Coordinates of C-alpha atoms in Angstrom, one line a residue:
M1 CA -0.2 0.0 -0.2
T2 CA 1.3 3.1 -1.0
E3 CA 0.4 6.2 1.2
A4 CA 1.6 9.5 2.8
A5 CA 2.5 9.2 7.0
G6 CA -0.9 9.7 8.5
Q7 CA -2.2 11.7 11.6
S8 CA -3.2 9.9 14.9
Q9 CA -6.8 11.4 15.9
A10 CA -9.2 9.6 18.5
F11 CA -12.7 8.1 18.2
Q12 CA -15.1 10.5 19.8
A13 CA -16.4 9.9 23.4
D14 CA -14.7 6.4 25.3
V15 CA -15.0 5.1 21.9
A16 CA -12.8 1.7 23.8
R17 CA -15.8 1.1 25.8
L18 CA -18.6 1.7 23.2
L19 CA -16.6 -0.3 20.4
H20 CA -16.9 -3.1 23.3
L21 CA -20.4 -3.0 23.9
M22 CA -21.2 -2.6 20.3
V23 CA -19.1 -5.6 19.5
H24 CA -19.8 -7.7 22.5
S25 CA -23.9 -6.7 23.6
I26 CA -25.5 -5.8 20.5
Y27 CA -24.5 -8.5 18.3
S28 CA -24.8 -12.2 19.3
D29 CA -24.1 -13.5 16.0
R30 CA -20.2 -12.6 14.2
D31 CA -21.6 -13.7 11.1
I32 CA -23.5 -10.3 11.3
F33 CA -20.4 -7.8 10.0
L34 CA -20.5 -9.1 6.8
R35 CA -24.5 -8.5 6.4
E36 CA -23.5 -5.2 8.0
L37 CA -20.6 -4.3 5.6
L38 CA -22.5 -5.4 2.5
S39 CA -25.4 -3.1 3.5
N40 CA -23.3 0.0 3.7
A41 CA -21.6 -1.0 0.2
A42 CA -25.9 -1.1 -1.2
D43 CA -26.3 2.4 0.2
A44 CA -22.9 4.0 -1.6
C45 CA -24.4 2.2 -4.7
E46 CA -28.3 3.7 -3.7
K47 CA -26.5 7.3 -2.9
L48 CA -24.2 7.4 -5.8
R49 CA -27.6 6.8 -8.3
Y50 CA -29.6 9.5 -7.2
E51 CA -26.8 12.1 -7.0
A52 CA -26.3 11.1 -10.6
L53 CA -30.2 12.1 -11.5
A54 CA -28.9 15.7 -11.3
N55 CA -24.8 15.1 -12.2
A56 CA -24.5 12.9 -15.8
E57 CA -20.9 13.1 -14.6
F58 CA -21.4 10.0 -12.1
A59 CA -23.2 8.0 -14.2
A60 CA -21.1 4.5 -14.2
A61 CA -20.8 0.8 -15.4
P62 CA -23.4 -1.1 -13.4
F63 CA -23.6 -1.0 -9.9
K64 CA -21.9 -4.6 -7.6
I65 CA -20.6 -5.6 -4.5
L66 CA -17.1 -8.1 -4.2
I67 CA -15.7 -9.8 -1.6
A68 CA -12.3 -11.1 -1.9
L69 CA -10.7 -13.0 0.3
D70 CA -6.8 -13.8 0.4
K71 CA -7.0 -16.6 3.0
E72 CA -2.8 -16.3 2.7
A73 CA -2.6 -13.0 3.8
G74 CA -5.9 -13.2 6.1
V75 CA -7.9 -10.3 4.2
L76 CA -11.2 -10.1 4.0
S77 CA -12.2 -7.0 2.0
V78 CA -16.0 -5.7 0.4
E79 CA -16.1 -3.2 -2.3
D80 CA -17.9 -1.1 -4.1
N81 CA -18.0 1.1 -7.2
G82 CA -20.3 3.9 -5.0
V83 CA -20.5 7.6 -4.5
G84 CA -17.0 7.3 -1.9
M85 CA -16.0 9.3 1.2
T86 CA -14.1 12.5 1.3
R87 CA -11.7 12.3 4.3
E88 CA -14.1 14.5 6.2
E89 CA -16.8 12.5 5.6
L90 CA -14.4 9.1 6.7
A91 CA -13.8 11.7 10.0
D92 CA -16.8 12.0 10.2
S93 CA -18.7 9.0 9.8
L94 CA -16.6 6.4 11.0
G95 CA -14.8 8.8 13.9
T96 CA -18.1 8.9 16.1
I97 CA -20.3 6.0 16.8
A98 CA -24.0 5.6 15.6
R99 CA -23.3 8.5 13.3
S100 CA -25.1 7.6 10.3
G101 CA -23.9 10.0 7.0
T102 CA -26.5 8.2 5.3
R103 CA -29.4 10.1 7.9
A104 CA -27.1 13.5 6.9
F105 CA -27.7 12.8 3.2
L106 CA -31.6 12.0 3.5
D107 CA -32.0 15.0 5.7
R108 CA -29.4 16.7 2.8
L109 CA -31.6 15.2 0.2
G110 CA -34.9 15.8 1.1
A111 CA -35.8 12.9 -0.2
R112 CA -37.7 10.7 2.2
P113 CA -40.2 11.6 4.2
E114 CA -40.7 11.2 8.2
S115 CA -41.7 7.7 9.7
A116 CA -45.5 7.7 10.5
E117 CA -45.8 8.0 14.6
A118 CA -44.9 5.4 17.0
G119 CA -48.2 3.6 17.7
D120 CA -50.0 4.7 15.3
D121 CA -50.7 1.0 13.8
A122 CA -53.7 1.7 10.9
E123 CA -53.7 -0.7 7.9
A124 CA -51.6 1.4 4.9
P125 CA -52.9 0.7 1.2
E126 CA -51.4 -2.2 -0.7
T127 CA -50.5 -2.8 -4.7
E128 CA -49.3 -5.3 -6.0
A129 CA -46.3 -6.5 -5.4
G130 CA -43.1 -5.5 -7.2
A131 CA -45.4 -2.5 -8.2
E132 CA -44.2 1.2 -10.0
K133 CA -43.9 3.2 -6.4
N134 CA -42.8 7.0 -6.2
P135 CA -39.3 7.1 -6.0
H136 CA -37.1 7.7 -3.0
V137 CA -33.9 6.9 -1.8
D138 CA -33.8 3.3 -0.1
L139 CA -31.1 3.8 2.1
I140 CA -29.6 1.5 5.1
G141 CA -27.9 3.4 7.2
Q142 CA -24.1 4.4 5.4
F143 CA -21.3 3.2 8.3
G144 CA -21.5 3.8 12.1
I145 CA -22.9 0.9 14.4
G146 CA -22.9 -1.1 11.6
F147 CA -19.1 -1.0 10.6
Y148 CA -17.7 -1.3 13.7
S149 CA -19.0 -5.2 14.2
A150 CA -16.1 -5.7 11.4
F151 CA -13.6 -5.5 14.9
M152 CA -15.6 -8.7 16.2
V153 CA -13.8 -10.5 13.8
A154 CA -10.5 -8.2 12.1
D155 CA -8.0 -6.9 14.3
R156 CA -7.7 -4.5 12.0
V157 CA -9.6 -2.4 9.4
D158 CA -8.8 -0.4 6.1
V159 CA -10.9 1.4 4.2
Y160 CA -9.5 2.9 1.0
S161 CA -12.6 5.4 -0.8
R162 CA -12.2 7.9 -3.4
R163 CA -15.5 9.7 -3.9
A164 CA -17.1 10.5 -7.0
G165 CA -15.6 12.6 -9.4
S166 CA -12.4 13.5 -6.5
N167 CA -9.3 13.6 -7.6
E168 CA -8.0 12.8 -4.2
A169 CA -8.9 9.0 -2.1
F170 CA -7.7 8.3 0.4
V171 CA -7.4 5.4 3.6
W172 CA -8.6 4.4 7.3
S173 CA -7.1 2.5 8.9
S174 CA -7.4 1.4 13.5
D175 CA -7.8 -1.8 15.6
G176 CA -10.3 -0.4 17.2
K177 CA -9.2 0.4 20.6
G178 CA -9.3 4.3 20.8
A179 CA -7.9 5.4 17.6
F180 CA -7.8 6.0 14.2
T181 CA -5.4 7.6 11.6
I182 CA -6.6 8.9 7.5
A183 CA -3.7 9.3 5.4
P184 CA -3.6 10.1 1.2
L185 CA -3.6 6.9 -0.8
V186 CA -2.6 7.5 -4.1
L187 CA -5.0 6.6 -7.0
D188 CA -4.0 3.3 -8.8
Q189 CA -4.4 2.4 -4.8
A190 CA -7.6 3.2 -4.7
P191 CA -10.8 2.1 -6.6
E192 CA -11.9 4.5 -9.2
H193 CA -14.9 5.0 -7.2
G194 CA -16.1 3.7 -3.6
T195 CA -14.9 2.2 -1.0
R196 CA -13.3 -0.6 -0.1
V197 CA -12.9 -2.1 3.7
A198 CA -10.0 -4.2 3.7
L199 CA -10.8 -6.3 7.9
H200 CA -7.3 -8.2 8.7
I201 CA -9.4 -11.3 10.3
N202 CA -8.4 -11.9 13.4
D203 CA -7.2 -15.6 14.3
A204 CA -10.6 -16.7 16.3
S205 CA -11.8 -15.6 12.9
K206 CA -9.8 -17.9 9.5
E207 CA -13.7 -19.2 8.7
Y208 CA -14.5 -15.8 7.4
L209 CA -11.6 -16.8 4.5
D210 CA -13.4 -19.6 3.4
P211 CA -15.7 -19.4 0.5
Y212 CA -18.4 -21.7 1.4
K213 CA -19.0 -19.7 4.4
I214 CA -18.9 -16.7 3.0
E215 CA -21.3 -17.5 -0.2
Q216 CA -23.4 -19.0 2.9
I217 CA -23.2 -15.5 4.6
V218 CA -25.0 -14.1 1.2
R219 CA -27.3 -16.2 0.5
E220 CA -29.3 -16.3 3.9
H221 CA -28.6 -12.4 5.0
S222 CA -27.9 -9.9 1.8
S223 CA -29.3 -11.6 -1.4
A224 CA -32.3 -9.1 -1.1
L225 CA -30.0 -6.0 -1.5
A226 CA -30.6 -3.8 -4.3
A227 CA -26.6 -3.9 -5.6
P228 CA -25.8 -7.7 -7.7
I229 CA -23.0 -9.3 -4.9
D230 CA -20.0 -10.8 -6.4
L231 CA -16.8 -12.9 -4.6
V232 CA -13.4 -13.6 -5.6
E233 CA -12.2 -16.7 -3.3
S234 CA -8.4 -15.8 -4.2
P235 CA -5.9 -13.6 -5.5
G236 CA -6.6 -13.7 -9.5
A237 CA -9.6 -16.0 -9.3
E238 CA -12.7 -14.7 -11.8
P239 CA -15.4 -12.9 -9.8
R240 CA -18.4 -15.5 -9.3
R241 CA -21.9 -14.0 -8.1
L242 CA -23.5 -15.3 -5.8
S243 CA -26.3 -12.7 -5.4
D244 CA -27.5 -11.0 -8.7
G245 CA -29.4 -7.7 -7.1
Q246 CA -33.0 -8.1 -7.2
A247 CA -34.8 -10.1 -4.3
L248 CA -38.0 -12.0 -5.8
W249 CA -40.3 -10.3 -3.9
T250 CA -39.1 -7.6 -5.3
K251 CA -41.0 -8.2 -8.1
P252 CA -43.9 -7.3 -9.7
K253 CA -46.6 -10.3 -9.1
S254 CA -46.6 -10.8 -13.6
A255 CA -43.4 -10.8 -14.0
I256 CA -42.6 -14.0 -11.6
K257 CA -43.7 -17.6 -12.6
P258 CA -45.4 -20.2 -10.2
E259 CA -42.6 -22.0 -9.5
E260 CA -40.3 -19.2 -8.9
Y261 CA -42.1 -19.5 -6.1
A262 CA -42.6 -23.3 -5.5
D263 CA -38.6 -22.6 -5.2
F264 CA -38.3 -19.9 -2.7
Y265 CA -41.1 -21.4 -0.6
H266 CA -39.2 -24.8 -0.9
T267 CA -35.7 -22.4 -0.1
I268 CA -36.9 -20.8 3.4
S269 CA -39.4 -23.8 4.8
G270 CA -36.6 -26.9 4.6
Q271 CA -40.2 -28.5 2.8
F272 CA -40.9 -30.1 -0.6
D273 CA -45.1 -30.2 -0.8
E274 CA -46.6 -27.3 -2.8
P275 CA -47.8 -23.7 -1.3
A276 CA -51.4 -24.3 -0.6
L277 CA -51.6 -20.4 -1.0
T278 CA -48.9 -17.6 -1.7
V279 CA -50.1 -14.5 -1.1
H280 CA -48.1 -11.7 -2.4
W281 CA -48.4 -7.9 -1.7
R282 CA -46.9 -4.1 -1.1
A283 CA -48.6 -2.1 1.5
E284 CA -47.7 1.6 0.8
G285 CA -49.0 4.3 3.1
R286 CA -48.4 5.0 6.6
H287 CA -46.3 2.0 6.0
E288 CA -44.2 1.0 3.6
Y289 CA -43.4 -2.5 3.6
T290 CA -44.1 -6.1 0.7
V291 CA -45.2 -9.4 2.3
L292 CA -44.2 -12.9 0.6
A293 CA -46.1 -15.5 2.4
F294 CA -46.7 -18.7 1.8
V295 CA -49.4 -21.7 3.8
P296 CA -47.9 -25.5 3.1
S297 CA -50.0 -27.9 1.7
S298 CA -48.0 -30.5 4.9
R299 CA -47.8 -30.0 8.4
P300 CA -44.6 -28.8 9.4
F301 CA -42.5 -31.5 11.8
D302 CA -42.6 -29.0 14.9
L303 CA -46.2 -27.2 14.2
F304 CA -47.0 -28.6 17.6
N305 CA -43.4 -28.2 19.6
P306 CA -44.3 -25.7 23.0
E307 CA -41.5 -23.3 22.1
R308 CA -42.5 -22.3 18.0
H309 CA -44.0 -19.0 17.2
G310 CA -44.7 -16.7 14.1
R311 CA -41.8 -16.4 13.3
G312 CA -40.1 -15.3 10.1
K313 CA -37.7 -13.6 7.7
L314 CA -37.9 -9.9 7.8
Y315 CA -35.8 -7.3 6.1
V316 CA -35.0 -3.9 6.1
R317 CA -35.2 -2.7 3.2
H318 CA -34.0 -5.6 1.8
V319 CA -31.4 -6.7 4.5
L320 CA -32.0 -9.6 6.8
I321 CA -32.3 -8.3 9.9
S322 CA -34.0 -11.6 11.7
D323 CA -34.4 -15.0 10.1
D324 CA -36.8 -16.0 13.4
A325 CA -38.7 -12.6 14.0
E326 CA -42.2 -13.1 15.4
I327 CA -44.2 -11.0 12.7
L328 CA -47.4 -13.4 12.6
P329 CA -49.4 -14.8 16.5
R330 CA -49.2 -17.8 17.4
W331 CA -52.3 -19.1 15.8
L332 CA -51.0 -18.5 12.4
R333 CA -47.2 -20.1 13.0
F334 CA -47.7 -22.2 10.2
V335 CA -47.4 -19.9 7.4
R336 CA -43.6 -19.3 5.6
I337 CA -43.3 -15.3 5.4
V338 CA -40.9 -13.0 4.2
V339 CA -41.9 -8.8 4.6
D340 CA -39.6 -6.4 3.6
S341 CA -39.4 -2.7 5.5
A342 CA -38.8 0.6 3.9
D343 CA -39.7 2.4 7.4
L344 CA -38.0 0.3 10.8
P345 CA -35.9 1.7 12.4
L346 CA -31.7 1.6 12.2
N347 CA -30.4 3.8 14.6
V348 CA -29.6 1.7 17.1
S349 CA -29.2 -2.2 16.2
R350 CA -30.9 -4.4 14.0
E351 CA -31.5 -7.1 16.2
M352 CA -33.3 -4.6 18.9
I353 CA -35.4 -4.0 16.4
Q354 CA -38.5 -5.9 17.1
E355 CA -39.7 -3.7 20.3
S356 CA -40.1 -0.6 17.7
P357 CA -44.0 0.4 17.5
V358 CA -43.7 0.7 13.8
F359 CA -43.0 -3.4 13.6
G360 CA -45.9 -4.2 15.7
A361 CA -48.2 -2.1 13.2
I362 CA -46.7 -3.9 10.5
K363 CA -47.6 -7.6 12.4
K364 CA -51.7 -6.4 13.2
A365 CA -51.7 -5.0 9.5
V366 CA -50.0 -8.7 7.9
A367 CA -51.9 -11.2 10.3
N368 CA -55.9 -9.6 9.7
R369 CA -55.0 -9.7 5.5
L370 CA -53.8 -13.7 5.9
L371 CA -57.0 -13.1 7.3
Q372 CA -58.6 -12.5 4.7
E373 CA -56.8 -14.3 2.2
L374 CA -57.6 -17.2 4.4
V375 CA -61.5 -16.6 4.4
K376 CA -61.2 -15.4 0.6
L377 CA -60.2 -19.5 -0.3
S378 CA -62.5 -20.6 2.2
E379 CA -64.3 -19.0 -0.9
S380 CA -63.4 -19.5 -3.6
D381 CA -61.8 -23.1 -3.3
P382 CA -63.3 -25.0 -0.7
A383 CA -61.2 -28.0 -1.7
K384 CA -58.1 -26.3 -1.3
F385 CA -59.5 -25.0 1.6
A386 CA -60.5 -28.1 3.3
E387 CA -56.6 -29.6 3.5
V388 CA -55.7 -27.0 4.7
W389 CA -58.3 -26.9 7.8
E390 CA -57.9 -30.3 8.0
H391 CA -53.2 -30.1 8.8
F392 CA -53.9 -26.5 10.2
G393 CA -57.5 -26.1 11.9
V394 CA -56.2 -27.2 15.0
V395 CA -53.6 -24.0 15.1
L396 CA -56.7 -21.2 13.4
K397 CA -59.2 -21.9 16.9
E398 CA -56.0 -20.9 19.0
G399 CA -56.9 -17.8 17.6
L400 CA -60.2 -17.7 19.3
Y401 CA -59.1 -18.2 22.8
E402 CA -55.8 -15.9 22.0
S403 CA -57.4 -13.1 19.6
P404 CA -61.0 -12.5 20.5
E405 CA -60.9 -9.3 18.4
K406 CA -59.9 -11.9 15.5
R407 CA -63.3 -14.7 16.1
A408 CA -65.4 -13.2 13.6
A409 CA -63.1 -14.1 11.0
L410 CA -62.1 -16.9 12.3
F411 CA -65.4 -18.0 12.6
D412 CA -66.3 -18.1 8.8
L413 CA -62.9 -19.8 8.5
A414 CA -63.9 -22.0 11.4
R415 CA -65.2 -26.0 10.0
F416 CA -66.8 -28.7 12.6
A417 CA -67.9 -31.4 12.6
S418 CA -71.0 -32.4 14.5
S419 CA -73.4 -34.8 15.9
T420 CA -74.6 -35.0 11.7
H421 CA -71.9 -34.5 10.6
P422 CA -69.5 -36.2 11.7
E423 CA -66.8 -35.8 8.2
G424 CA -66.0 -32.4 10.0
A425 CA -66.8 -29.6 7.7
R426 CA -70.1 -27.6 8.9
T427 CA -69.6 -24.6 9.8
L428 CA -71.0 -22.0 12.0
K429 CA -73.0 -20.2 9.5
E430 CA -74.8 -23.3 8.0
Y431 CA -75.4 -25.0 12.4
V432 CA -77.8 -22.1 12.6
A433 CA -79.0 -21.8 9.2
G434 CA -80.3 -25.9 10.2
L435 CA -81.5 -24.4 14.1
K436 CA -84.9 -26.7 14.7
E437 CA -88.0 -24.6 16.0
N438 CA -87.6 -22.9 19.6
Q439 CA -83.6 -23.9 19.5
T440 CA -81.9 -20.8 21.5
A441 CA -78.1 -22.0 21.4
I442 CA -75.6 -23.6 19.6
Y443 CA -75.1 -26.9 21.4
Y444 CA -71.3 -28.5 21.9
L445 CA -69.4 -31.4 23.2
L446 CA -65.9 -31.5 24.5
G447 CA -63.1 -34.3 24.6
D448 CA -60.5 -35.8 23.5
D449 CA -61.7 -38.6 20.7
L450 CA -64.1 -37.9 18.0
K451 CA -65.6 -41.2 17.9
R452 CA -66.4 -41.3 21.8
L453 CA -67.7 -37.8 21.3
A454 CA -70.1 -39.9 18.5
A455 CA -71.3 -42.1 20.6
S456 CA -71.6 -40.0 23.9
P457 CA -75.3 -41.3 25.8
Q458 CA -75.3 -36.9 26.7
L459 CA -76.0 -36.8 22.5
E460 CA -79.5 -39.0 23.0
G461 CA -82.3 -36.2 23.8
F462 CA -80.5 -34.1 20.8
A463 CA -80.9 -36.7 18.4
A464 CA -84.1 -37.7 19.2
R465 CA -85.3 -34.0 18.8
G466 CA -82.5 -34.0 15.6
V467 CA -80.8 -31.5 17.0
E468 CA -77.2 -31.2 15.9
V469 CA -74.4 -30.7 17.7
L470 CA -70.7 -29.6 17.6
L471 CA -68.0 -31.9 18.8
L472 CA -65.1 -30.6 19.7
P473 CA -62.4 -33.0 20.7
D474 CA -59.3 -30.3 20.5
P475 CA -57.8 -29.3 23.7
I476 CA -58.0 -25.8 22.7
D477 CA -61.6 -25.4 22.2
A478 CA -62.3 -26.1 25.5
F479 CA -60.4 -22.7 26.5
W480 CA -62.9 -20.3 23.2
V481 CA -66.2 -22.5 23.7
G482 CA -65.7 -21.3 27.3
T483 CA -65.1 -17.7 26.5
A484 CA -66.6 -16.3 23.6
A485 CA -70.0 -14.7 23.5
G486 CA -71.8 -16.6 20.2
Y487 CA -72.4 -16.3 17.4
D488 CA -75.5 -14.7 15.1
G489 CA -76.8 -14.5 18.4
K490 CA -76.6 -17.3 19.5
P491 CA -74.9 -18.7 22.7
F492 CA -72.5 -21.6 23.4
K493 CA -73.8 -24.1 25.4
S494 CA -72.5 -27.5 26.5
V495 CA -74.7 -30.5 26.4
T496 CA -73.0 -31.5 29.6
Q497 CA -73.2 -28.3 32.3
G498 CA -76.2 -27.8 33.5
A499 CA -80.1 -28.4 32.8
A500 CA -81.3 -30.1 28.6
D501 CA -83.8 -26.7 28.1
I502 CA -84.3 -28.8 25.1
A503 CA -88.3 -30.2 26.5
S504 CA -89.4 -27.0 24.0
I505 CA -87.3 -28.8 20.8
P506 CA -90.3 -30.7 19.1
R507 CA -88.7 -34.7 18.7
L508 CA -88.5 -35.7 15.4
D509 CA -91.4 -38.8 16.0
A510 CA -94.4 -36.7 16.4
K511 CA -95.8 -39.2 18.3
A512 CA -93.5 -39.2 20.9
D513 CA -94.6 -35.6 22.2
A514 CA -98.6 -36.9 21.1
E515 CA -98.7 -39.8 23.6
P516 CA -98.8 -38.9 27.2
E517 CA -95.6 -39.2 29.3
T518 CA -95.4 -42.8 31.0
K519 CA -96.2 -43.1 34.7
Q520 CA -92.8 -43.2 36.3
P521 CA -92.0 -45.4 39.0
A522 CA -93.8 -44.1 42.4
N523 CA -90.3 -44.7 44.0
L524 CA -88.7 -43.1 41.9
A525 CA -87.6 -40.4 43.7
V526 CA -86.3 -42.7 47.1
L527 CA -84.4 -44.4 44.4
F528 CA -82.3 -41.2 43.7
A529 CA -82.2 -39.9 47.2
L530 CA -81.2 -43.8 47.8
M531 CA -78.5 -43.1 45.0
K532 CA -77.3 -39.8 45.8
Q533 CA -75.7 -41.5 49.7
T534 CA -74.3 -44.4 48.4
L535 CA -72.5 -42.4 45.7
E536 CA -72.5 -39.4 48.5
G537 CA -68.9 -37.6 47.6
A538 CA -68.5 -39.0 44.4
V539 CA -71.3 -36.9 42.6
E540 CA -73.4 -33.3 44.0
E541 CA -76.5 -34.5 43.0
V542 CA -78.5 -37.7 40.8
R543 CA -81.6 -36.6 39.3
A544 CA -83.7 -37.4 35.9
S545 CA -82.4 -36.4 32.7
E546 CA -84.0 -34.5 29.6
R547 CA -80.7 -35.3 27.0
L548 CA -81.5 -39.3 27.4
A549 CA -83.7 -42.3 25.8
Q550 CA -81.3 -45.3 25.1
S551 CA -78.3 -44.8 27.9
P552 CA -79.1 -45.9 31.6
A553 CA -77.3 -43.3 32.9
C554 CA -74.6 -39.8 32.4
L555 CA -72.9 -37.2 34.3
I556 CA -73.1 -33.9 33.5
A557 CA -71.2 -30.7 35.0
P558 CA -73.0 -28.1 38.0
D559 CA -74.4 -25.1 36.1
R560 CA -71.6 -22.9 37.7
G561 CA -67.8 -24.2 37.1
P562 CA -65.8 -25.2 34.3
D563 CA -67.3 -27.9 32.1
R564 CA -66.3 -31.5 32.8
R565 CA -63.5 -31.3 29.4
L566 CA -62.2 -28.3 30.7
E567 CA -61.6 -29.2 34.3
Q568 CA -60.1 -32.3 33.5
L569 CA -57.5 -30.6 31.1
L570 CA -57.2 -27.8 34.1
A571 CA -56.1 -30.7 36.2
E572 CA -53.3 -32.4 33.9
H573 CA -51.7 -29.8 34.1
G574 CA -51.8 -28.8 38.1
Q575 CA -54.3 -25.5 37.0
L576 CA -56.8 -26.8 39.3
G577 CA -57.6 -26.2 42.6
A578 CA -60.8 -28.6 44.0
A579 CA -62.3 -30.6 41.6
T580 CA -66.0 -30.4 41.4
K581 CA -68.6 -33.3 41.9
P582 CA -70.4 -33.8 39.1
I583 CA -74.2 -34.1 38.6
L584 CA -75.4 -38.4 38.0
E585 CA -78.2 -37.8 35.4
I586 CA -80.5 -41.2 35.2
N587 CA -82.8 -42.4 31.8
P588 CA -86.0 -42.7 34.4
K589 CA -87.6 -45.2 31.2
H590 CA -84.1 -47.1 30.6
P591 CA -85.2 -51.6 32.0
L592 CA -82.0 -51.1 34.1
I593 CA -83.4 -48.3 36.6
E594 CA -86.8 -49.9 36.8
A595 CA -85.3 -52.9 37.9
L596 CA -83.3 -51.3 40.6
A597 CA -86.2 -48.8 41.4
G598 CA -87.9 -51.9 41.8
L599 CA -85.6 -53.6 44.5
I600 CA -86.0 -50.7 46.7
G601 CA -87.3 -52.8 50.3
S602 CA -85.6 -56.0 49.1
S603 CA -83.0 -56.8 51.9
D604 CA -79.7 -57.2 49.0
K605 CA -79.2 -53.1 50.1
Q606 CA -75.1 -55.0 48.4
K607 CA -77.2 -55.5 45.1
I608 CA -78.4 -52.1 45.3
E609 CA -75.2 -50.8 46.3
D610 CA -73.3 -52.5 43.5
I611 CA -75.7 -51.3 40.4
T612 CA -75.3 -47.9 41.9
W613 CA -71.5 -48.2 41.6
L614 CA -71.2 -49.3 38.4
I615 CA -73.6 -47.2 36.6
F616 CA -71.7 -44.3 37.6
D617 CA -68.0 -45.9 37.0
E618 CA -70.2 -47.2 33.4
A619 CA -71.0 -43.4 33.2
R620 CA -66.9 -42.2 33.7
L621 CA -66.3 -44.6 31.0
M622 CA -68.3 -43.3 28.3
E623 CA -66.5 -40.0 29.0
G624 CA -63.5 -42.3 28.3
E625 CA -62.6 -41.8 32.2
K626 CA -61.0 -44.1 34.9
P627 CA -63.7 -46.6 37.5
Q628 CA -63.9 -44.4 40.3
N629 CA -61.9 -47.2 41.8
A630 CA -60.8 -49.7 40.3
S631 CA -60.3 -52.4 42.5
D632 CA -63.9 -52.1 44.0
F633 CA -65.5 -51.6 40.3
A634 CA -63.8 -55.5 39.7
A635 CA -65.4 -56.5 42.7
R636 CA -69.2 -55.3 42.3
L637 CA -68.7 -56.1 39.0
T638 CA -67.7 -60.1 39.4
R639 CA -70.2 -60.0 42.0
I640 CA -73.6 -59.2 39.7
L641 CA -71.8 -61.4 36.7
I642 CA -71.8 -64.5 39.8
E643 CA -75.6 -63.8 40.1
A644 CA -76.7 -63.6 36.5
A645 CA -74.6 -66.5 36.1
A646 CA -76.2 -68.2 38.7
R647 CA -79.6 -68.1 38.5
P648 CA -81.3 -70.7 36.3
A649 CA -82.0 -70.3 32.3
A650 CA -86.0 -69.0 31.9

């Protein structure tokens, strides 16, 4: 390197302490240094592009960024043919921590409006992705904090720069320990115009001299930059193109082929299925951003991972900020998404950007739009949406509990199995349209197995009246249905809690309603009292049932308190205090109950007690629970079977 002696200058402020903070606290991933240098290089190209609009003298060959590796010398360099810097700009941009040359450039040019005030979450108008927009300077943040990340991997950094249109060039050098030098540079050692940043890689970071490592970082973090990126793997080698300078989501939708969307989906999802839905749009106005999202056609392996959130790739002006940003709510975590914003702040740290109120507004708008797109799919292509719901319906239903403000749209999406439509494609709109005479509620049954729910004795009285009951086998159902006010003015009501209140709904068999009530056994009240006494501590009450037709008994929850399924889930997770006692409802017309009532007053009290407990345990078994006491259950069953086997044949 040929240069005159440089004058040493101290960094402004306590640079040694600040550099230590930047290197060891703000950035947790050393790979970030290359992303930062590449974004600075892209900014420099954008600056010259706009200066060339007013000054034809600055028109140049196509912009590009060159990464060069010299493993023997231990040097990695990043060079651009952008605007470059004067001596003063080098001192200002690289001598002061967090000074933003881009911010000053934008203020001077007046090309970029201020961001909306913090906290404003109004949604922006949307246009076709890739459509022409009002020209503005698309810059990241020249030097400042990002540049100093180079000292994570370098013992010394040299910056060679020549301002476009200038006959002078300079070199800035520092070891990042409190001082820097700026010296004149002979022109044949300088770029024609632009900047070359040379990093003398430290011993702990030699992996960054490996071409494969550099290619991996560029493809992961900087493939969307607006300038092409080439790699020279060793001195004298031919450049190899790593990035063409245009990300897929920045192109017009009309210019993108379906197979290009599919290939990109495979890249960001790591899956080999085809996307069931592709959504690509640009929002402009108060907040400006582009979104490319995919709904998979098969379940990701980590769909039910407790740590899995609604994550995606977040870019700011085509620079990857995070490949694991919490962009979506948990109930949309199956969506694979890229968001590229022009408005998010970059004045502190790209890793802190997700705390921005602007990011919060973007997240809200993106979730709303994706929900709208799913509703459109359900209307335009019911068969394809049925596949989406089959894979992800249980996750979408989490939104009914976690995002009450989204319930209206989610209710339009939701598909349910029911007692009359066990295939599971029933909508709430269809349910309400099929309400029976005098039916005022939407009835549901909670459980953990769809087949067991369909065979539940609690459905018998509803089936006799043709009343449809939603069958809800997913754990999340127990939570959202208890907090939802209802749908279309009709409340949700559990068929296993409180009184059945269906006596006013006509039976399908008109004759059954016309026939006088069968006279109940005279000692039925005595039987119920005796059964309650026998089951003391296990049930709250024993009473006659309106909901049973063929079965002898069932268990229901009291009017107040949790549904039995919700109580079970809370108990499994240690979230339940004292458990409530169920109500045992009895079918007075069942032959077993009539026979048991006939035993009242007999001397065989053991038989009455055994049958009572077996009826109770049978009701528990029908709900998928275990008998109250397995050994007692077996003993009682054995006694009853012995007696039945010993009885002479009729």
